[in-house]
XYZ file of N, CA and C in Angstrom:
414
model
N -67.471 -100.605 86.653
C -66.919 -101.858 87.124
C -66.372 -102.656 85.934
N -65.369 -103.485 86.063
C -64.666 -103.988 85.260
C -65.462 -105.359 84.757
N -65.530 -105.857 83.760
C -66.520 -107.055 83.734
C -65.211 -108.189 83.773
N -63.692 -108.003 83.189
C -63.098 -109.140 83.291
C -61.928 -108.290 83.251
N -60.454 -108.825 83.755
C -59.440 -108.727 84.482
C -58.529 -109.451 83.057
N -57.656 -109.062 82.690
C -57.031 -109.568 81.222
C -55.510 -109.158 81.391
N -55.040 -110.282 80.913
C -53.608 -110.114 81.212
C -53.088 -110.480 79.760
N -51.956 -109.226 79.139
C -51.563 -109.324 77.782
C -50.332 -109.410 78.159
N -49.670 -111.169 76.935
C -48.212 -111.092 77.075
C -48.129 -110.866 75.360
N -46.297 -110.025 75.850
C -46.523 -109.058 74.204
C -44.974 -109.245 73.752
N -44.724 -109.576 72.643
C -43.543 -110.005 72.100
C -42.609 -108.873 71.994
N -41.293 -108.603 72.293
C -40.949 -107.569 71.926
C -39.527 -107.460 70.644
N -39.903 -108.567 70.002
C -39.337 -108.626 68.929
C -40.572 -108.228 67.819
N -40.303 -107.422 66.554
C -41.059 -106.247 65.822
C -41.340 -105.977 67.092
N -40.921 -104.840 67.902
C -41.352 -103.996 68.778
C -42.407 -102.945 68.312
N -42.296 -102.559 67.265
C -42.836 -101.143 66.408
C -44.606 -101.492 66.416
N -44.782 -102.808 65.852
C -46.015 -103.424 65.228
C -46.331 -104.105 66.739
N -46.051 -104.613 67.797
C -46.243 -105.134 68.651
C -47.056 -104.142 69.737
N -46.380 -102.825 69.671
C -46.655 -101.396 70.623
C -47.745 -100.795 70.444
N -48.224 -101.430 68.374
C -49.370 -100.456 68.511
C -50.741 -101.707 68.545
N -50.482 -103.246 68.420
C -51.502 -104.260 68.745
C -51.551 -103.772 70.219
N -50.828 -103.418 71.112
C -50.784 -103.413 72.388
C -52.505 -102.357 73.004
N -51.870 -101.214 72.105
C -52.120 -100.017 72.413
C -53.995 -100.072 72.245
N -54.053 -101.114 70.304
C -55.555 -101.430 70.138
C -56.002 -102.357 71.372
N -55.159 -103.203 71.591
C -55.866 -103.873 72.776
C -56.569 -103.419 73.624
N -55.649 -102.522 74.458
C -56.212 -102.296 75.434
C -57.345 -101.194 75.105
N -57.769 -100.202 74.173
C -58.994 -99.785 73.808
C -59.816 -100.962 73.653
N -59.826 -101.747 73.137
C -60.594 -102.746 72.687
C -61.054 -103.315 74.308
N -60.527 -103.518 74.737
C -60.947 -104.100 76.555
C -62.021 -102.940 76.936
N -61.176 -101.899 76.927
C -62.163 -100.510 77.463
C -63.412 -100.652 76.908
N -63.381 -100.561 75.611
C -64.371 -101.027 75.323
C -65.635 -101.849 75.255
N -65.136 -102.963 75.789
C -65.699 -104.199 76.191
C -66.188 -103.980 77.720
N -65.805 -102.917 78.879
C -65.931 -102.888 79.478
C -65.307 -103.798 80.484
N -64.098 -104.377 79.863
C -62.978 -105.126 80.638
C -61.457 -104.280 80.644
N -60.469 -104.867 81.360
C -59.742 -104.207 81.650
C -58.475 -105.034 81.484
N -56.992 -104.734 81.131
C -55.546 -104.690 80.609
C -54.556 -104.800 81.827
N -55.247 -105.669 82.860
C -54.019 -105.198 84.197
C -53.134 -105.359 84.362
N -52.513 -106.203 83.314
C -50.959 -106.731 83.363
C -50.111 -106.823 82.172
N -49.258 -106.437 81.459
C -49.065 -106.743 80.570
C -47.134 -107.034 80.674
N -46.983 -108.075 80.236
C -45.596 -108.870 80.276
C -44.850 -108.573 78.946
N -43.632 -108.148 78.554
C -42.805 -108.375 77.487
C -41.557 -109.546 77.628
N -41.754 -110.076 76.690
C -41.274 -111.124 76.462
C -40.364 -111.175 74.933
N -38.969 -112.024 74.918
C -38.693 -111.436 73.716
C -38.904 -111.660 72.482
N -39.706 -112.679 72.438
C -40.457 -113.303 70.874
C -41.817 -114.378 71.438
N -42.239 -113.985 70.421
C -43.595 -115.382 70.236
C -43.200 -116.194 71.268
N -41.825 -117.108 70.783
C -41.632 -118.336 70.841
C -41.409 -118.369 72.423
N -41.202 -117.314 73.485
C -40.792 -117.015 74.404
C -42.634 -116.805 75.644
N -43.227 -116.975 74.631
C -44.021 -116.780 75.688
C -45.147 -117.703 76.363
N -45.315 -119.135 76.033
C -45.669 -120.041 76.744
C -45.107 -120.062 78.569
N -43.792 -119.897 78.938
C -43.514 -120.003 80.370
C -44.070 -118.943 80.996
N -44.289 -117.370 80.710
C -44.957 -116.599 80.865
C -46.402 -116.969 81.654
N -47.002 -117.139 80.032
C -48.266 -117.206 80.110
C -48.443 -118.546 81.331
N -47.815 -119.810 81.315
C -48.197 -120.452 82.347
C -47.695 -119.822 84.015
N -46.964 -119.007 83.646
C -46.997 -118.085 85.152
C -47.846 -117.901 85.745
N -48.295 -116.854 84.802
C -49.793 -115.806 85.178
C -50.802 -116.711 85.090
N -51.334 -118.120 84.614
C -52.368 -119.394 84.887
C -52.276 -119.113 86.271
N -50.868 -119.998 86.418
C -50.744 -120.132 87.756
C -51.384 -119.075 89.070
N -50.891 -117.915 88.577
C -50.886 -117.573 89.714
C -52.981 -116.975 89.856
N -53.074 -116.917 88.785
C -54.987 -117.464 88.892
C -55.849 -115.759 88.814
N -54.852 -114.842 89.028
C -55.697 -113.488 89.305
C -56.346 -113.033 88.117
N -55.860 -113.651 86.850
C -56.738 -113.068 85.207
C -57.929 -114.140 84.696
N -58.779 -113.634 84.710
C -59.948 -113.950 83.651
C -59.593 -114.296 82.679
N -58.136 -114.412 81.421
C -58.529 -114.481 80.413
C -56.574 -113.868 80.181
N -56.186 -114.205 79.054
C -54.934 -113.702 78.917
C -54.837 -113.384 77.403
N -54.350 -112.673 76.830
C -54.365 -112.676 75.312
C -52.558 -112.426 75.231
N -52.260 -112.848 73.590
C -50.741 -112.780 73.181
C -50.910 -111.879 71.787
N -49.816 -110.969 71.863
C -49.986 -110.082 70.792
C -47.980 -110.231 70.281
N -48.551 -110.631 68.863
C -46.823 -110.875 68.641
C -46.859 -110.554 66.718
N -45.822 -110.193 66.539
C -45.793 -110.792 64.735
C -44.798 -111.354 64.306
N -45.261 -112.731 63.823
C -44.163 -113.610 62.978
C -43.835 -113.258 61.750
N -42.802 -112.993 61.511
C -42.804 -112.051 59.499
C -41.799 -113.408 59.246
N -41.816 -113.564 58.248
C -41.259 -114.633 57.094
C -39.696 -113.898 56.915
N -39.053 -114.727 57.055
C -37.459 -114.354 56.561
C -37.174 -115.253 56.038
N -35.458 -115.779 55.671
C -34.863 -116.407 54.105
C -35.339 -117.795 54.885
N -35.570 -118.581 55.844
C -35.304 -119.709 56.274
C -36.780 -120.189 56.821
N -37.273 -120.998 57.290
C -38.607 -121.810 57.848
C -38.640 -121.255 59.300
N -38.064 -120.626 59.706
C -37.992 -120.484 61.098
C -39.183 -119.944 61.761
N -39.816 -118.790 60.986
C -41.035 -118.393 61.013
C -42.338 -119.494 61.619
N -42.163 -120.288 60.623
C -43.449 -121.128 60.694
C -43.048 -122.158 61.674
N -41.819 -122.468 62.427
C -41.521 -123.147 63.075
C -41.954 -122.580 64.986
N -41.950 -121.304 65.085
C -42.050 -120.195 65.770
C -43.712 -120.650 66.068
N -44.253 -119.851 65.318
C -45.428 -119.732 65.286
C -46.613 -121.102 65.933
N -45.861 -121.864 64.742
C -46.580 -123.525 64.990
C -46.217 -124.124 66.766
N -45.076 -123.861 67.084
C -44.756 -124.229 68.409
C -45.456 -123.787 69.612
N -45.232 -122.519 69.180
C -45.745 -121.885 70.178
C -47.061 -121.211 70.571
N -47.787 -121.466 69.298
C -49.570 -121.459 69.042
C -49.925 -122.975 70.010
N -49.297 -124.073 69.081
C -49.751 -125.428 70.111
C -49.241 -125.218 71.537
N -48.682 -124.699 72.375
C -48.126 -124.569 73.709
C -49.465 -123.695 74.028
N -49.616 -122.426 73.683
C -50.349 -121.599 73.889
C -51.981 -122.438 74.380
N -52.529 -123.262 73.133
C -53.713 -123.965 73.398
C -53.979 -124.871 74.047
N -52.595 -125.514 74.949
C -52.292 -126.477 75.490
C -52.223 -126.093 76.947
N -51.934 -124.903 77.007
C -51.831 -124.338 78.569
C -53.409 -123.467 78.922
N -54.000 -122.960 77.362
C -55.433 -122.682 77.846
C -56.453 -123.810 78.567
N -56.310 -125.054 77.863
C -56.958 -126.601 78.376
C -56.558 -126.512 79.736
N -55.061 -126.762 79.739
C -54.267 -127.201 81.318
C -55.239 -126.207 82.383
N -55.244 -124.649 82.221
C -55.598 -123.596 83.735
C -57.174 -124.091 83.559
N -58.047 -124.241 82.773
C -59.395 -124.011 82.086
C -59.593 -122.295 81.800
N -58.762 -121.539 81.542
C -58.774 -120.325 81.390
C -58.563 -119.830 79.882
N -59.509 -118.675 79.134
C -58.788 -118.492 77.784
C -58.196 -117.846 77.322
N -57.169 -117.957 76.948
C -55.773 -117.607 75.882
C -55.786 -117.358 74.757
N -56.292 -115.896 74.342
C -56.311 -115.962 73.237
C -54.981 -115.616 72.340
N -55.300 -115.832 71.069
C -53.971 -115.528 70.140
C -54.102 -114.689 69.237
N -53.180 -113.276 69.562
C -53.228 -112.467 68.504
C -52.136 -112.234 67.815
N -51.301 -113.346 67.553
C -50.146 -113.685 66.959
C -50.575 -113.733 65.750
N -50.199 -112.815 64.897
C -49.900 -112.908 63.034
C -48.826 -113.543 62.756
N -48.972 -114.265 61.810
C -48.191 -114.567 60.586
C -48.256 -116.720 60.887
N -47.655 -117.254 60.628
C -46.024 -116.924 59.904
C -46.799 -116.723 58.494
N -45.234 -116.203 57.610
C -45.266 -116.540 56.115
C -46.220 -115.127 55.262
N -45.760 -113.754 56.589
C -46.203 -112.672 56.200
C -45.086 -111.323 56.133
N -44.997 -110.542 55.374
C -43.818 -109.675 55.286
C -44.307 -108.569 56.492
N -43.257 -107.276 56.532
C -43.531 -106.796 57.336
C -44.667 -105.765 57.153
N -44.807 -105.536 55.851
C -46.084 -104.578 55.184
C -47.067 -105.560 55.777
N -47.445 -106.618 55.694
C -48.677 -107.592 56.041
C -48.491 -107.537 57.140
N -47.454 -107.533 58.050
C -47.736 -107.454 59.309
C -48.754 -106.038 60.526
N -47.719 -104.788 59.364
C -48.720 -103.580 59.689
C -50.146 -103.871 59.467
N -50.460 -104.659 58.240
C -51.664 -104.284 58.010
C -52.834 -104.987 58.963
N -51.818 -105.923 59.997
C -52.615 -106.863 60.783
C -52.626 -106.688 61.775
N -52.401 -105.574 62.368
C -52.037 -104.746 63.504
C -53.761 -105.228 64.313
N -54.637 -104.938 63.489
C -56.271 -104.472 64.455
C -56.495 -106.050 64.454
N -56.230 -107.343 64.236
C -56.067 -108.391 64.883
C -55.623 -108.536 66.736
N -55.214 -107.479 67.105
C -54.953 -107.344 68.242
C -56.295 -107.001 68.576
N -57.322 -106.433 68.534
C -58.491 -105.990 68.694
C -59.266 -107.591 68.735
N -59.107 -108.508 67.750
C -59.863 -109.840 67.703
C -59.468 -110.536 68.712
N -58.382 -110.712 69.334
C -57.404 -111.445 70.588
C -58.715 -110.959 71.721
N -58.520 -109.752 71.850
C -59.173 -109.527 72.977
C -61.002 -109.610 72.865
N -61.678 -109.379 71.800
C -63.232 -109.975 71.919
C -62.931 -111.495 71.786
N -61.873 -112.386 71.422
C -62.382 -113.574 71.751
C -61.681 -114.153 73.137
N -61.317 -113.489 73.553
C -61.142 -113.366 75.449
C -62.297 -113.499 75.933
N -63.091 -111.510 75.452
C -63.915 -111.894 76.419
C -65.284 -112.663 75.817
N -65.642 -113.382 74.848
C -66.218 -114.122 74.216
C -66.517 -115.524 74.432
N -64.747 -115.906 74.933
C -64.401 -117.218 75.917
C -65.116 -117.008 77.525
N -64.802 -115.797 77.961
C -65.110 -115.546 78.933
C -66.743 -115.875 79.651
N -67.249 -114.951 78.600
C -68.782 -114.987 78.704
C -69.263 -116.632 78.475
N -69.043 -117.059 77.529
C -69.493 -118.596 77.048
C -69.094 -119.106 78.488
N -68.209 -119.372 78.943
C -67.791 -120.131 79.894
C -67.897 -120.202 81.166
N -69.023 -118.745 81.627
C -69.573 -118.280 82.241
C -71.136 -118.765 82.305
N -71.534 -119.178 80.968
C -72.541 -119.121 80.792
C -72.846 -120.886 80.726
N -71.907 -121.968 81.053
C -71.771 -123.207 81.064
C -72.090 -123.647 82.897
């Protein structure tokens, strides 16, 4: 039996590094003895707040996690990305009372740092179900 129902929205800009946070995720659920039932692509970070307040809405997930990587290029845009759409992200976990976690890397990381932050996708999802349990347990 599934202990929690998890819905991953997943950036598909760095597609490469995004496919394989995806891939740890959902072991990482198995693991946990929760489960990956939905998973949304979306085309950047910055793109996935309307998403994620979709799937609030529509109420069927326990718990949602975001798997994305922000890499640093010539301009601020990065950290502009990131910062926006991290505060949206924590702002719509409050709004459902549901938790959202973030396994968004970077900003202000190259793309070597980004590989290497790949099993951060693995942390998204124990503090899902981490939120889960606590909030269960209130």
């Amino acid at each position: 039996m599934v202990k929690y129902e998890i819905a991953a929205v997943v950036a598909e800009f760095n597609y490469d590094i995004t496919q394989m946070m995806l891939e740890l995720a959902k072991s990482e659920a198995e693991n946990r003895d929760c489960k990956i039932t939905k998973v949304v692509s979306v085309p950047g970070v910055f793109d996935m707040p309307l998403v994620i307040k979709k799937l609030l809405e529509k109420g069927e997930y326990d718990a949602i996690i975001t798997l994305g990587a922000v890499i640093e290029g010539a301009t601020d845009h990065d950290q502009i990305v990131a910062q926006h759409a991290s505060r949206k992200i924590a702002d719509l976990a409050l709004e459902y009372n549901t938790p959202v976690a973030l396994g968004i890397t970077g900003p202000g990381m190259t793309r070597l740092d980004a590989h290497k932050r790949v099993k951060n996708a693995k942390s998204a999802v124990e503090a899902a179900v981490k939120m889960c349990n606590r909030l269960n347990e209130i």
